[in-house]
PDB file of C-alpha atoms in Angstrom:
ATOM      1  CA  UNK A   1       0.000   0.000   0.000  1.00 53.00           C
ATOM      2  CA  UNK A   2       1.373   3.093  -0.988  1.00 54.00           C
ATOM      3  CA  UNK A   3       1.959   6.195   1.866  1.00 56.00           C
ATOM      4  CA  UNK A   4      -0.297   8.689   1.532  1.00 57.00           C
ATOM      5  CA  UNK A   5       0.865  12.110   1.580  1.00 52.00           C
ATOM      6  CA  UNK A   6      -0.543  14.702   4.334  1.00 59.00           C
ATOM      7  CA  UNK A   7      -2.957  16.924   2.932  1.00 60.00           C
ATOM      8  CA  UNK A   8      -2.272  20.577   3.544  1.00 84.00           C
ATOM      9  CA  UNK A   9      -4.358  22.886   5.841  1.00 91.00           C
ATOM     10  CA  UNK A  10      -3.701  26.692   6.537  1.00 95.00           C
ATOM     11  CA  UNK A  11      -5.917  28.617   9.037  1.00 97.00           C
ATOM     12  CA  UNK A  12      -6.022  32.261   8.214  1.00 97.00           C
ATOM     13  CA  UNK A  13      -7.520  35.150  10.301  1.00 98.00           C
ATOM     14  CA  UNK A  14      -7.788  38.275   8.105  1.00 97.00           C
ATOM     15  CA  UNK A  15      -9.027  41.263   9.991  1.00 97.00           C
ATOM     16  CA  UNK A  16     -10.012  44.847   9.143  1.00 94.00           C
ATOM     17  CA  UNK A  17      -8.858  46.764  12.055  1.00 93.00           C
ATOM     18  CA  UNK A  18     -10.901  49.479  13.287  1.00 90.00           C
ATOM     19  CA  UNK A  19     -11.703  52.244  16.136  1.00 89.00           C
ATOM     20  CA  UNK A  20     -15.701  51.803  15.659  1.00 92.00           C
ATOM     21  CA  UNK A  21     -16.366  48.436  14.594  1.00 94.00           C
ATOM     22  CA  UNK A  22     -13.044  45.988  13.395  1.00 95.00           C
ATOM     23  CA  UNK A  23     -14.039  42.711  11.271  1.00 95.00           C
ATOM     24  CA  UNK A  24     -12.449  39.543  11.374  1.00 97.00           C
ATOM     25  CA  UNK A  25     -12.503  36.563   9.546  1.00 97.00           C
ATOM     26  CA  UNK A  26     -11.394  33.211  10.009  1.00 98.00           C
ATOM     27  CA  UNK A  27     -10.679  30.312   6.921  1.00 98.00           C
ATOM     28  CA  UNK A  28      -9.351  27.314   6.106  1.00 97.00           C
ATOM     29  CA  UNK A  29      -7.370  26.681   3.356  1.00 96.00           C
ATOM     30  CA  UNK A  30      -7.249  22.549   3.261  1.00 93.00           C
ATOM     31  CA  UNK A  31      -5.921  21.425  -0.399  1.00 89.00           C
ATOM     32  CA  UNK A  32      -6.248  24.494  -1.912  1.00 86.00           C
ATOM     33  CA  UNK A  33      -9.867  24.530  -0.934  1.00 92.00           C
ATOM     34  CA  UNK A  34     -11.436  27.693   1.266  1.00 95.00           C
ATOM     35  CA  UNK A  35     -13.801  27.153   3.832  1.00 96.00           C
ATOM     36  CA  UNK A  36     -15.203  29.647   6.706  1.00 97.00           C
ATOM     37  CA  UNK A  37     -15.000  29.045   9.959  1.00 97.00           C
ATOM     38  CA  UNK A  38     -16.140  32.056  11.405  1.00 96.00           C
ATOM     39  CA  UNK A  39     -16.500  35.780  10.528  1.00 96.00           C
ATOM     40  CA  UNK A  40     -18.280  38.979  12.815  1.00 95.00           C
ATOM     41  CA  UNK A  41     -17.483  42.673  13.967  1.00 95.00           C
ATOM     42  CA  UNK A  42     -16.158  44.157  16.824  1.00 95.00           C
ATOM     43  CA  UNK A  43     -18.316  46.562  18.271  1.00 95.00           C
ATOM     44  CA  UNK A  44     -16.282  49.241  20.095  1.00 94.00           C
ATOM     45  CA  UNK A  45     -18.504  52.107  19.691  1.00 93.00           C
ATOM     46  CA  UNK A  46     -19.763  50.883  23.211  1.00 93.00           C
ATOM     47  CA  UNK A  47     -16.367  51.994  25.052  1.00 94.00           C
ATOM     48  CA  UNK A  48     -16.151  55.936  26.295  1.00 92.00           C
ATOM     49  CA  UNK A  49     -12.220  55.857  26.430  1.00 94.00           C
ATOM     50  CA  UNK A  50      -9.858  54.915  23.228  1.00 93.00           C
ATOM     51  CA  UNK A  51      -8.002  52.921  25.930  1.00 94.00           C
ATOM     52  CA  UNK A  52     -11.378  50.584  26.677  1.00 96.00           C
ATOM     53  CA  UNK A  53     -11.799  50.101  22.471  1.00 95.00           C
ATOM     54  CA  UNK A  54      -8.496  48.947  22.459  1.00 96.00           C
ATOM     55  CA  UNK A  55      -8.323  47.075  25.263  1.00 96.00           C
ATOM     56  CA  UNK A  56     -11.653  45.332  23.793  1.00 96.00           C
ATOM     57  CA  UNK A  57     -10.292  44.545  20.567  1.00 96.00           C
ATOM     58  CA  UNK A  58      -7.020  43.154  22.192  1.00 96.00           C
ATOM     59  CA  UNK A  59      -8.750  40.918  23.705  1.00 96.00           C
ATOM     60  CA  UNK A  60     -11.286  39.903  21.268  1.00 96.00           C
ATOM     61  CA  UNK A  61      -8.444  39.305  19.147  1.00 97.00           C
ATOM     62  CA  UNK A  62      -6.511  36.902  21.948  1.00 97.00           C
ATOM     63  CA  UNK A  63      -9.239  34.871  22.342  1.00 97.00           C
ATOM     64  CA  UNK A  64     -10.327  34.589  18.432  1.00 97.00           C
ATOM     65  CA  UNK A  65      -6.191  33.404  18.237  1.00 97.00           C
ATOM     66  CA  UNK A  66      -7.057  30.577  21.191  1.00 97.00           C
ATOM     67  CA  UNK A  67     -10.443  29.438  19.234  1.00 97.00           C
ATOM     68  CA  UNK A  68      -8.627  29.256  16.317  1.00 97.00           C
ATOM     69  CA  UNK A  69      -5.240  28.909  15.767  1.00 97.00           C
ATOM     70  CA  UNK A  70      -4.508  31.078  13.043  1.00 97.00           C
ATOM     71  CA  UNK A  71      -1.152  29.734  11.194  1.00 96.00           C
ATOM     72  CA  UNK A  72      -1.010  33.157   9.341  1.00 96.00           C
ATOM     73  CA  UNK A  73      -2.878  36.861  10.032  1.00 97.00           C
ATOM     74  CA  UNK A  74      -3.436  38.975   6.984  1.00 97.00           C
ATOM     75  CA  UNK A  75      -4.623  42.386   7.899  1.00 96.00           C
ATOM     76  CA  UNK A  76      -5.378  45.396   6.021  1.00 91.00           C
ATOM     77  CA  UNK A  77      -2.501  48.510   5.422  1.00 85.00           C
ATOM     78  CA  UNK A  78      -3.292  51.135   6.847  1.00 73.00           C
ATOM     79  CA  UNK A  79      -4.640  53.729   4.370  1.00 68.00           C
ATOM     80  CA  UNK A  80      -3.445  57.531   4.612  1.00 65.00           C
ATOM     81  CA  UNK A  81      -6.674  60.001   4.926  1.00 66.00           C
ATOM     82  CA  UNK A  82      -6.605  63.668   5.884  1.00 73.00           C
ATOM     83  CA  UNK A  83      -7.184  63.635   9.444  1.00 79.00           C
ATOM     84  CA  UNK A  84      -4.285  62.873  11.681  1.00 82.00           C
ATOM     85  CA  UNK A  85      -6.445  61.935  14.758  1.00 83.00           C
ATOM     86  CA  UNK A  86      -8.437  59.414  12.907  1.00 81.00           C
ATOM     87  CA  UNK A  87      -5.085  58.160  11.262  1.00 84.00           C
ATOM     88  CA  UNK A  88      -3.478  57.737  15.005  1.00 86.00           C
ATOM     89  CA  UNK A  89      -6.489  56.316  15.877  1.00 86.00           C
ATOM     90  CA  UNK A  90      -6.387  53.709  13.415  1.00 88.00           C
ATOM     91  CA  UNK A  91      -2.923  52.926  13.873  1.00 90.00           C
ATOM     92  CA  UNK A  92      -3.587  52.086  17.191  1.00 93.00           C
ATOM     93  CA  UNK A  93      -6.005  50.015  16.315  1.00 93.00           C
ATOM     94  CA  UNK A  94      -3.591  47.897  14.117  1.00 94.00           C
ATOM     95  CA  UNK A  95      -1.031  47.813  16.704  1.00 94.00           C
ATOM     96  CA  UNK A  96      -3.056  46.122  19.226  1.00 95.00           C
ATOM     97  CA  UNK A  97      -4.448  43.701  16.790  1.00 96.00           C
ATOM     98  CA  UNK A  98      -0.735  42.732  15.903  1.00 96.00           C
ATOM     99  CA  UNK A  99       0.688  42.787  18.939  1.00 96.00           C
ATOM    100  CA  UNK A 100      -1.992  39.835  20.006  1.00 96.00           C
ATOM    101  CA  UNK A 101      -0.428  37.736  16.745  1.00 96.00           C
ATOM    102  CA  UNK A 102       2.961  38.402  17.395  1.00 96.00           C
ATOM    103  CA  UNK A 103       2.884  37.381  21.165  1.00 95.00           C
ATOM    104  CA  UNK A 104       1.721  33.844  20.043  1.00 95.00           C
ATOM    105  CA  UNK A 105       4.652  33.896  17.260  1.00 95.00           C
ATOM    106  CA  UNK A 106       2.008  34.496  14.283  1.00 96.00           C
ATOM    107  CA  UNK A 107       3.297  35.328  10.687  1.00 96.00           C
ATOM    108  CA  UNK A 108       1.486  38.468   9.869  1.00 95.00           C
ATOM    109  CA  UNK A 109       1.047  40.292   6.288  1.00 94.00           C
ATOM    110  CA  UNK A 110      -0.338  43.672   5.440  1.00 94.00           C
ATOM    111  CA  UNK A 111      -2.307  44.260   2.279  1.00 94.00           C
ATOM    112  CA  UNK A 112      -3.043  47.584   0.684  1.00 92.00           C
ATOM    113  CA  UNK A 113      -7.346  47.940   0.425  1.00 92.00           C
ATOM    114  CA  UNK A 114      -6.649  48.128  -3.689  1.00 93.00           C
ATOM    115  CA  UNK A 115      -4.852  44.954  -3.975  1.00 94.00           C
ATOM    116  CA  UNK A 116      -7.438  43.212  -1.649  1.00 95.00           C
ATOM    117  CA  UNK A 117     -10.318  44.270  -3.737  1.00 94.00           C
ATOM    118  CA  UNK A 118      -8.319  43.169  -7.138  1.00 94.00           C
ATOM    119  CA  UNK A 119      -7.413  39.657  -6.056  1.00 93.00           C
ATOM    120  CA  UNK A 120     -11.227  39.040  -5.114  1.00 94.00           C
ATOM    121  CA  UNK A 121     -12.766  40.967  -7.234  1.00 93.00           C
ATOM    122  CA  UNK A 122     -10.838  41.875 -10.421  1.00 92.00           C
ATOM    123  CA  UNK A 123     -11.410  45.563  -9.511  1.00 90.00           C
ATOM    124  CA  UNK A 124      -9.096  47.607  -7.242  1.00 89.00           C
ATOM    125  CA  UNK A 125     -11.833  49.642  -7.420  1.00 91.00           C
ATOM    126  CA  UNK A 126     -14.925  47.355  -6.271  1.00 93.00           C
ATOM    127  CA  UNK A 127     -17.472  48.137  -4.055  1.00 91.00           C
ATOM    128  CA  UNK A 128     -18.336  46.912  -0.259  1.00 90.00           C
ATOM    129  CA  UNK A 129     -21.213  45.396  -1.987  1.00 92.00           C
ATOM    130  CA  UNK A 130     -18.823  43.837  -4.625  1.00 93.00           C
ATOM    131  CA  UNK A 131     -16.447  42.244  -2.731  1.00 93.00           C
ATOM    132  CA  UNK A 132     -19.286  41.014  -0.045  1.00 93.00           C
ATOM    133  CA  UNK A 133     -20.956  39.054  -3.035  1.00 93.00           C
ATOM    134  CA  UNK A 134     -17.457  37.800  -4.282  1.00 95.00           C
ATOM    135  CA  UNK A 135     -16.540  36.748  -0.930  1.00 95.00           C
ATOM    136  CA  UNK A 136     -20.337  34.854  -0.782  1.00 94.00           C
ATOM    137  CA  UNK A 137     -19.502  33.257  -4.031  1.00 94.00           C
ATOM    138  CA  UNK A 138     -15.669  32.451  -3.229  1.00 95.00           C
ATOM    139  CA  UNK A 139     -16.635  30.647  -0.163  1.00 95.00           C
ATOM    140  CA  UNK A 140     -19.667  29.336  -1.342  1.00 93.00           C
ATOM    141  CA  UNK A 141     -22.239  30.841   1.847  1.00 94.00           C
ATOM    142  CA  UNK A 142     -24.693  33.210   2.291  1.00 92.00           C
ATOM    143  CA  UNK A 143     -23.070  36.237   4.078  1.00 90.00           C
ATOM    144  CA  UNK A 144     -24.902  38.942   6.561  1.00 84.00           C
ATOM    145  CA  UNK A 145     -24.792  42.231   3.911  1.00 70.00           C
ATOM    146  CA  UNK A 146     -24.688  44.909   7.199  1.00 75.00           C
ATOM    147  CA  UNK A 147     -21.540  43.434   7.958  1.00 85.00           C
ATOM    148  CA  UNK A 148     -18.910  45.017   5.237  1.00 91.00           C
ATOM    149  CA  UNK A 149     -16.524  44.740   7.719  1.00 92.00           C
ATOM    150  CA  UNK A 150     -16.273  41.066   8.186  1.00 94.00           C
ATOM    151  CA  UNK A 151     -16.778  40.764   4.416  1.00 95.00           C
ATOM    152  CA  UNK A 152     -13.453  42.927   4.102  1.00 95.00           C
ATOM    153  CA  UNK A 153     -11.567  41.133   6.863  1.00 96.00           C
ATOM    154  CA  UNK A 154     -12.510  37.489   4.958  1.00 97.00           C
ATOM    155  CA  UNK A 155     -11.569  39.407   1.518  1.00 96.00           C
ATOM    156  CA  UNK A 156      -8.545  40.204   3.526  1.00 96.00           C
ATOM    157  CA  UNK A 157      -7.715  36.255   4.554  1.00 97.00           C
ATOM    158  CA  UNK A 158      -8.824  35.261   0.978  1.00 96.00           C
ATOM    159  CA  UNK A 159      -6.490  37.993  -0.847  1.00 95.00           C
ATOM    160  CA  UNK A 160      -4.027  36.095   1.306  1.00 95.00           C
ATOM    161  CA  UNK A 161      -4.540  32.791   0.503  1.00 95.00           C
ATOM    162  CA  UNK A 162      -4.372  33.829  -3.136  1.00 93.00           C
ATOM    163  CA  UNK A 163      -0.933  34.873  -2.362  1.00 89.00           C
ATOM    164  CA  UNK A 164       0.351  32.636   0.093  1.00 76.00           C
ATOM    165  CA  UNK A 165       3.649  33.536  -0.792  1.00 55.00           C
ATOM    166  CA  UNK A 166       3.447  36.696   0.133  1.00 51.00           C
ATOM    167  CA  UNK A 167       4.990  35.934   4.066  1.00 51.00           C
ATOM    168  CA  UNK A 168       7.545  38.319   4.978  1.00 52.00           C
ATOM    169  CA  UNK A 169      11.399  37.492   4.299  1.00 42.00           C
ATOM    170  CA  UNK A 170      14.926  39.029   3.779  1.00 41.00           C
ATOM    171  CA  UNK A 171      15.323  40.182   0.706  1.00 39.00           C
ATOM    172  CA  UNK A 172      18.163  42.569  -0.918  1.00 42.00           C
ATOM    173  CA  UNK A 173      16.064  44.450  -3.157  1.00 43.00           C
ATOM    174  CA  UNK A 174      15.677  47.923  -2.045  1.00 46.00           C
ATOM    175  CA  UNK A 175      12.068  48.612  -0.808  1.00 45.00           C
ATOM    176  CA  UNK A 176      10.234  52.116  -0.433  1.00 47.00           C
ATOM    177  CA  UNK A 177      11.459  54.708   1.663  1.00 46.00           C
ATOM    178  CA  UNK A 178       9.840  54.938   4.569  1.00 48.00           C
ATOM    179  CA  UNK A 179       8.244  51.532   4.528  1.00 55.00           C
ATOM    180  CA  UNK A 180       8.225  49.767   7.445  1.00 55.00           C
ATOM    181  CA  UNK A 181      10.219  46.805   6.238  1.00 58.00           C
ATOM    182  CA  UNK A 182      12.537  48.880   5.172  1.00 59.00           C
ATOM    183  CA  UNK A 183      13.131  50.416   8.795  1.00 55.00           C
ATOM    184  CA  UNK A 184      12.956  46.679  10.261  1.00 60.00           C
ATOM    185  CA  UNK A 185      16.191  46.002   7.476  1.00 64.00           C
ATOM    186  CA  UNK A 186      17.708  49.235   8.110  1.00 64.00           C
ATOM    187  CA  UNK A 187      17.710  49.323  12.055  1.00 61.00           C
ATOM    188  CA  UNK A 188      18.592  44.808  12.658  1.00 69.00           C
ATOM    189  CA  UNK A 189      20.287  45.926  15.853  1.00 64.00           C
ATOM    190  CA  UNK A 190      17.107  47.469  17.690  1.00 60.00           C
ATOM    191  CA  UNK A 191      15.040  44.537  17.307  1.00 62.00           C
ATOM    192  CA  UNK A 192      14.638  42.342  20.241  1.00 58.00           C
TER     193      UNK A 192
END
């Protein structure tokens, strides 16, 4: 009888962080096949103090990592807007979200929203309608349509899936200035 040979699985948790509401989503990737496993919002509109909305969405996001056991957290880059505030806010946000991956050793990507809503969608451009229904279709169930942010945080895991690849490692090519693997090859002595 010949050995059969293990069949690859992949949990993802893509999130869209936020200072209101923050999606996740959770999938499995088993043989290059997609399935959901879970997907909802974070409500932090609740919380008076941006200290109690991120200590919230810390640990929402702890406790999604224990349910699941993400292999891999794809997350959305941070997009630059007008108001500084908001943009600190967000950051924040991001922060705390990868901070909770990193302290359980997590492999984390960033995608920019354009190249999210081009590997789902074919359009950098799409819609949160669009990429809700191409996320329904992709993963083959019926999604809640008032949530557009865990539609964007499974778009998020699915962009990654598409390119799984995409995991951070040295390279010698010379990236943007300012990026912030650019800093991390730039500065090898300050991390810890």
């Amino acid at each position: 009888m010949a050995a059969q040979t293990p069949v690859s699985e992949k949990i993802i948790l893509g999130v869209d962080p936020g200072t209101v509401i923050a999606g996740y989503g959770v999938i499995m990737v088993r043989a290059g096949v997609m399935r959901m496993l879970q997907y909802g919002v974070i409500n932090l509109s609740k919380y008076t103090t941006h200290q109690l909305k991120l200590q919230k969405l810390h640990e929402t996001m702890h406790r999604l990592i224990e349910e699941h056991k993400p292999d891999e957290m794809a997350i959305e880059d941070p997009f630059f807007g007008k108001n500084v505030q908001v943009m600190l806010k967000l950051g924040r946000a991001q922060g705390v979200v990868m901070a909770a991956a990193l302290s359980r050793g997590i492999p984390i990507v960033e995608y920019a929203p354009r190249r999210v809503k081009q590997s789902v969608t074919g359009n950098g451009n799409a819609s949160k309608e669009q990429v809700s229904h191409m996320v329904s279709n992709l993963l083959e169930v019926d999604l809640n349509p008032e949530f557009f942010d865990a539609t964007d945080a499974l778009a998020i895991a699915i962009c990654h899936h598409f390119h799984e690849n995409a995991l951070p490692v040295r390279s010698t090519k010379k990236t943007k200035k300012g990026a912030w693997g650019a800093f991390v090859s730039e500065n090898e002595s300050r991390i810890m």
